[in-house]
Amino acid sequence: ETKNMKDGEFDKIMERNGAVTNAATWLDWTYYLQNLPKGKLELVARLEADRMENMVLNARQLKSEREVVKNERRLRVDNDPEGKLSEVLYATTFQRHPYGWPTLGWMADLNAIELADCVSFYRTYYSPNNATVVVVGDVTSEAVLRAIRQRYGHLKAQKIPPEKRIVEPEPKAERRRTLHLALAAPKMVIGYRSPALADKDHAVVMVLNEILFGGKSGRLSKLLVQERELASRASGWVGTFHFEGIYEMWFDLKKTSDPATVETLVATELARLGRQPISPRELQKAKNALEISLTRSLRSVGPIARQLGHYETTTGDYRRLFRVVARYRAVTRADVQRVAKRLFPPRRRVVITGLPLAPSKHKGGK
């Protein structure tokens, strides 16, 4: 709802014009994405500028949206074992840095938010000097700039509070938590703090991840899923954040598998990467897979817009996206060994284990 549009009118107008809309927020950013037919640039510029300038915030909306977010938290975290494990992983890893706070918020914080908090946040951060507009498609730069100047040109910049650079101290010992959750079999996530997206070693960690988890031939995927049959899934994800993030390794264990055994096998493989150089063939295979994956992910305008916006917001330079492939190609065997040795000492390890709840002694019995 804005001063010019009733509640829900934005979505109705967009739908009538063939748009597919989406929005998301995480640790470094919030984005609003609109996929529209050709010729709708002026329309979306007008509607988005209106949302930036004239949003209506009142107690009724706060009450309604608070319940929406609380229900989302219940669905995605409180009643989702993987969501809960992820939340605990970040809170355990980052004990000083804001990345330890969940984007959805703790339930106590959601209950405590007041209307004045929302108004202050909106007036401060929803301003042209804190926004990045990305337009991808069959348009000219002249048309885009004309629409932006017309719809956003009169908006005043706001004073954005200076970014607080809180440095998370290097861990002196490993950290671990065990949770009892509604699981059919154990689930485990092992995390290591990893370089920021703009760091030159981020590409090296991406190569490391491909070596460990890429397809069926990834070292840990092959070992744990195929050879030892201790897990039904083994996967890795490298954080793409403004500051140092987490390299997450996820394992869905078989019912009879011992998490300690899996953890030992993982630690052994990570130590081996720091001790022994990988083969030239393994390195090239990982690079090829990463290049193909990136190329395939940029085959339509929506993903291209998201990636450009992500790189501009997270690293300060959208052009870094165009240099990713070159960074992958530049990774050497020595880089992989060096970064593995630096990232994977046991003291830097965070292990969060989810175990199935003990069956109720009353269930199905007398």
C-alpha atoms as one frame of an Amber mdcrd trajectory, in Angstrom:
protein
   0.000   0.000   0.000   1.242   3.489  -0.905  -0.249   6.955  -0.928  -1.182
   6.335  -4.567  -2.160   2.645  -4.515  -4.446   0.563  -2.351  -3.230  -2.541
  -0.576  -2.638  -5.283  -3.173  -2.977  -2.962  -6.165   0.736  -3.181  -7.050
   0.538  -6.940  -7.570  -2.706  -6.688  -9.539  -1.250  -4.121 -11.936   1.881
  -6.188 -12.435  -0.104  -9.366 -13.089  -2.346  -7.618 -15.628   0.789  -6.550
 -17.469   2.208 -10.058 -17.637   4.796  -9.634 -14.901   6.262 -12.327 -12.680
   7.364 -10.767  -9.397   9.621 -11.982  -6.632  11.402 -10.620  -3.574  13.963
 -11.943  -1.127  16.221 -10.780   1.673  19.298 -12.229   3.323  22.365 -11.186
   5.268  23.716  -8.536   2.869  20.798  -7.485   0.704  17.106  -7.247  -0.134
  15.958  -7.478  -3.735  12.708  -6.985  -5.647  12.641  -8.688  -9.035  10.153
  -8.018 -11.821  10.136 -10.011 -15.073   8.023  -8.078 -17.582   7.244  -8.128
 -21.300   9.073  -5.727 -23.578   7.787  -2.153 -23.417   6.902  -2.128 -19.703
  10.002  -0.307 -18.442   8.246   2.966 -17.652   5.474   1.143 -15.796   7.792
  -0.751 -13.475   9.939   2.343 -12.871   6.845   4.303 -11.844   5.533   1.603
  -9.517   8.878   0.833  -7.874   9.709   4.512  -7.332   6.292   4.944  -5.742
   7.043   2.093  -3.332  10.371   3.687  -2.413   8.836   7.102  -1.754   5.248
   6.648  -0.606   4.924   3.401   1.340   2.130   3.476   3.921   3.036   1.842
   7.225   0.448   1.481   9.961  -0.390  -0.656  12.978  -2.780  -2.871  11.004
  -0.097  -3.758   8.471   2.476  -4.397  11.183   0.159  -6.793  12.974  -0.647
  -8.659   9.770   2.924  -8.858   8.444   4.306  -9.784  11.841   2.135 -12.899
  11.798   3.200 -13.670   8.219   6.879 -13.593   9.193   6.281 -15.541  12.411
   4.501 -18.249  10.441   7.346 -18.262   7.920   9.798 -18.736  10.763   7.762
 -21.643  12.145   7.639 -23.229   8.692  11.246 -22.659   7.577  13.107 -22.903
  10.896  11.220 -24.101  13.946   9.516 -26.986  12.132  12.204 -27.611   9.516
  15.217 -29.594  10.774  17.518 -28.307   8.040  16.440 -24.718   8.688  17.080
 -25.164  12.404  20.513 -26.704  11.802  21.428 -23.827   9.484  20.339 -21.213
  12.002  22.363 -22.862  14.765  25.373 -23.175  12.430  25.461 -19.422  11.807
  24.789 -18.504  15.433  27.554 -20.854  16.583  30.055 -19.711  13.957  29.473
 -15.974  14.285  29.276 -15.068  17.953  30.147 -11.385  17.458  29.511 -10.661
  13.789  25.906  -9.832  12.708  25.872 -12.843  10.367  25.079 -14.847  13.495
  21.620 -13.239  13.624  18.997 -14.925  11.416  17.426 -12.864   8.650  13.962
 -13.972   9.732  14.766 -12.848  13.270  14.376 -14.591  16.583  10.757 -14.962
  17.663  11.322 -12.621  20.630  12.545  -9.901  18.259   9.566 -10.352  15.946
   7.239  -9.912  18.897   9.112  -6.803  20.064   9.190  -4.867  16.773   7.203
  -1.631  16.939   5.763   0.533  14.182   8.358   3.239  14.836  11.110   0.689
  14.113   9.599  -0.087  10.714   9.106   3.567   9.785  12.660   4.471  10.781
  14.132   1.567   8.809  12.075   2.392   5.716  12.917   6.095   5.743  16.622
   5.409   6.235  17.402   2.507   3.943  14.758   2.707   1.198  16.442   5.646
  -0.474  18.017   6.153  -3.918  21.570   6.368  -2.540  21.143   2.918  -0.959
  19.592   1.232  -4.001  20.938  -0.466  -7.108  18.664  -0.614 -10.159  19.477
  -3.416 -12.591  17.740  -3.631 -15.968  18.396  -6.552 -18.311  16.630  -7.131
 -21.618  15.802  -5.628 -24.996  16.134  -1.999 -23.895  18.592   0.813 -24.532
  20.647   2.484 -21.831  19.169   5.821 -22.916  15.614   4.612 -22.287  16.573
   3.172 -18.902  18.324   6.343 -17.739  15.416   8.469 -18.959  12.908   6.391
 -16.961  15.112   6.389 -13.864  15.652  10.157 -13.958  11.954  10.789 -14.484
  10.752   8.558 -11.652  13.622   8.626  -9.149  15.351  11.922  -9.923  13.408
  13.991  -7.380  13.929  11.584  -4.481  16.254  12.875  -1.782  19.236  10.914
  -0.554  19.153   9.781   3.052  21.966   9.655   5.573  22.940   5.990   5.748
  24.594   4.987   9.043  28.250   4.051   8.521  28.869   0.342   8.171  30.174
  -1.202  11.365  33.023  -3.543  10.544  32.877  -6.139  13.297  35.650  -8.691
  13.017  34.886 -12.203  14.227  37.977 -13.474  16.089  39.706 -16.556  14.737
  38.413 -19.589  16.680  40.791 -21.191  19.149  38.904 -24.491  19.310  36.239
 -26.315  17.348  32.598 -25.684  18.209  29.794 -28.222  18.141  26.125 -28.571
  18.956  23.822 -31.579  18.924  20.080 -31.103  18.405  17.298 -33.647  18.727
  14.854 -32.985  15.894  11.978 -34.539  13.971  14.270 -36.552  11.703  14.052
 -40.060  10.299  17.867 -40.334  10.225  20.798 -38.225  11.431  21.671 -35.056
   9.535  24.925 -33.175   9.977  26.385 -29.881   8.772  30.065 -29.051   9.096
  31.082 -25.441   8.556  34.338 -23.575   8.087  34.647 -19.819   7.814  35.516
 -18.982   4.215  36.582 -15.937   2.151  34.240 -13.117   1.181  32.957 -13.054
  -2.400  35.431 -10.326  -3.402  38.405 -12.209  -1.941  40.758 -13.704  -4.544
  40.618 -17.047  -2.704  36.834 -17.350  -3.063  37.351 -18.956  -6.476  39.764
 -21.433  -4.900  37.144 -22.511  -2.361  34.656 -22.963  -5.201  37.143 -25.304
  -6.875  37.683 -27.126  -3.571  33.935 -27.596  -3.216  33.670 -29.033  -6.721
  36.498 -31.466  -5.970  34.777 -32.637  -2.796  31.121 -32.683  -3.861  30.919
 -32.265  -7.644  28.552 -34.879  -9.050  29.004 -38.555  -8.255  32.780 -38.330
  -8.587  33.323 -35.687  -5.900  35.656 -37.114  -3.290  33.253 -36.968  -0.345
  30.144 -37.717  -2.413  31.792 -40.820  -3.829  33.260 -41.957  -0.512  30.229
 -41.465   1.729  27.315 -42.113  -0.638  28.626 -44.736  -3.070  31.560 -46.551
  -1.511  30.834 -46.587   2.219  27.043 -46.066   1.890  26.997 -44.028   5.080
  24.977 -41.141   3.621  22.149 -40.695   1.156  23.331 -37.183   0.294  26.559
 -35.213   0.603  26.690 -31.636  -0.665  28.588 -28.409  -0.190  27.804 -24.712
  -0.530  30.253 -21.801  -0.477  28.980 -18.557   1.048  28.857 -15.547  -1.291
  28.875 -12.712   1.217  30.250  -9.204   1.667  32.259 -10.322   4.672  33.800
 -13.680   5.518  31.089 -16.348   5.283  30.750 -20.087   5.809  31.676 -23.034
   3.643  28.810 -25.421   4.485  29.070 -29.208   4.096  25.785 -31.092   4.472
  25.340 -34.813   5.070  22.111 -36.825   5.198  23.159 -39.983   6.999  21.664
 -43.452   6.790  19.650 -44.492   9.841  22.365 -46.839  11.067  25.288 -44.497
  10.353  27.374 -43.092  13.180  27.886 -39.313  12.781  31.314 -39.597  14.421
  32.455 -42.014  11.716  31.322 -39.666   8.950  32.967 -36.719  10.673  36.269
 -38.596  10.898  36.185 -39.528   7.207  35.456 -35.916   6.242  38.283 -34.601
   8.424  40.698 -37.121   6.927  39.843 -36.079   3.370  40.141 -32.371   4.169
  43.535 -32.919   5.780  44.659 -34.867   2.700  43.818 -31.886   0.479  46.187
 -29.766   2.526  48.929 -32.410   2.430  48.848 -33.748  -1.105  48.436 -31.788
  -4.353  45.435 -32.760  -6.446  46.011 -34.145  -9.930  45.997 -31.826 -12.970
  43.034 -33.785 -14.349  40.992 -33.354 -11.160  41.688 -29.622 -11.142  40.702
 -29.162 -14.787  37.538 -31.206 -14.323  36.477 -28.986 -11.405  37.168 -25.806
 -13.382  35.189 -27.075 -16.376  32.207 -27.962 -14.178  32.187 -24.535 -12.519
  32.395 -22.723 -15.848  29.552 -24.774 -17.325  27.411 -24.250 -14.214  27.894
 -20.476 -14.268  27.182 -20.252 -17.992  23.991 -22.282 -17.675  22.812 -20.150
 -14.750  22.949 -16.998 -16.898  20.780 -18.084 -19.819  17.805 -15.809 -19.045
  17.328 -12.194 -18.002  16.097 -12.874 -14.450  19.194 -14.732 -13.224  21.466
 -12.259 -15.018  19.774  -9.347 -13.238  20.015 -11.102  -9.866  23.698 -11.886
 -10.306  24.604  -8.381 -11.459  22.734  -6.885  -8.526  24.299  -9.376  -6.144
  27.852  -8.582  -7.225  27.263  -4.822  -7.172  25.691  -4.911  -3.711  27.997
  -7.495  -2.161  31.366  -6.581  -3.687  30.796  -3.007  -4.847  31.450  -3.831
  -8.509  29.031  -5.670 -10.813  31.885  -6.210 -13.289  33.381  -8.825 -10.995
  30.727 -11.181 -12.385  32.404 -10.946 -15.795  35.739 -11.963 -14.250  34.542
 -15.059 -12.395  35.451 -17.523 -15.144  38.942 -16.030 -15.427  39.359 -16.426
 -11.674  38.341 -20.083 -11.883  40.775 -20.678 -14.749  43.619 -19.046 -12.793
  43.369 -21.424  -9.801  46.421 -23.679  -9.490  47.048 -26.962  -7.713  49.222
 -25.058  -5.249  46.316 -22.655  -4.564  44.023 -25.559  -3.709  46.565 -27.072
  -1.329  47.358 -23.701   0.283  43.726 -22.728   0.887  42.780 -26.209   2.131
  45.617 -26.030   4.648  44.476 -22.584   5.805  40.736 -23.275   5.925  40.503
 -26.734   7.434  42.471 -26.896  10.718  40.306 -28.714  13.330  40.080 -25.572
  15.499  38.152 -23.801  12.692  35.542 -26.553  12.428  31.915 -26.073  13.490
  29.863 -29.279  13.668  26.086 -29.190  14.089  24.479 -32.626  14.337  20.775
 -33.356  14.176  19.651 -36.633  15.723  16.178 -38.201  15.508  13.954 -37.682
  18.508  13.786 -40.695  20.788  10.537 -42.600  20.103   7.899 -42.022  22.743
   7.730 -44.945  25.104   3.957 -44.622  24.976   3.727 -44.656  21.166   1.864
 -47.710  19.947   2.292 -49.489  23.250   0.660 -49.967  26.583
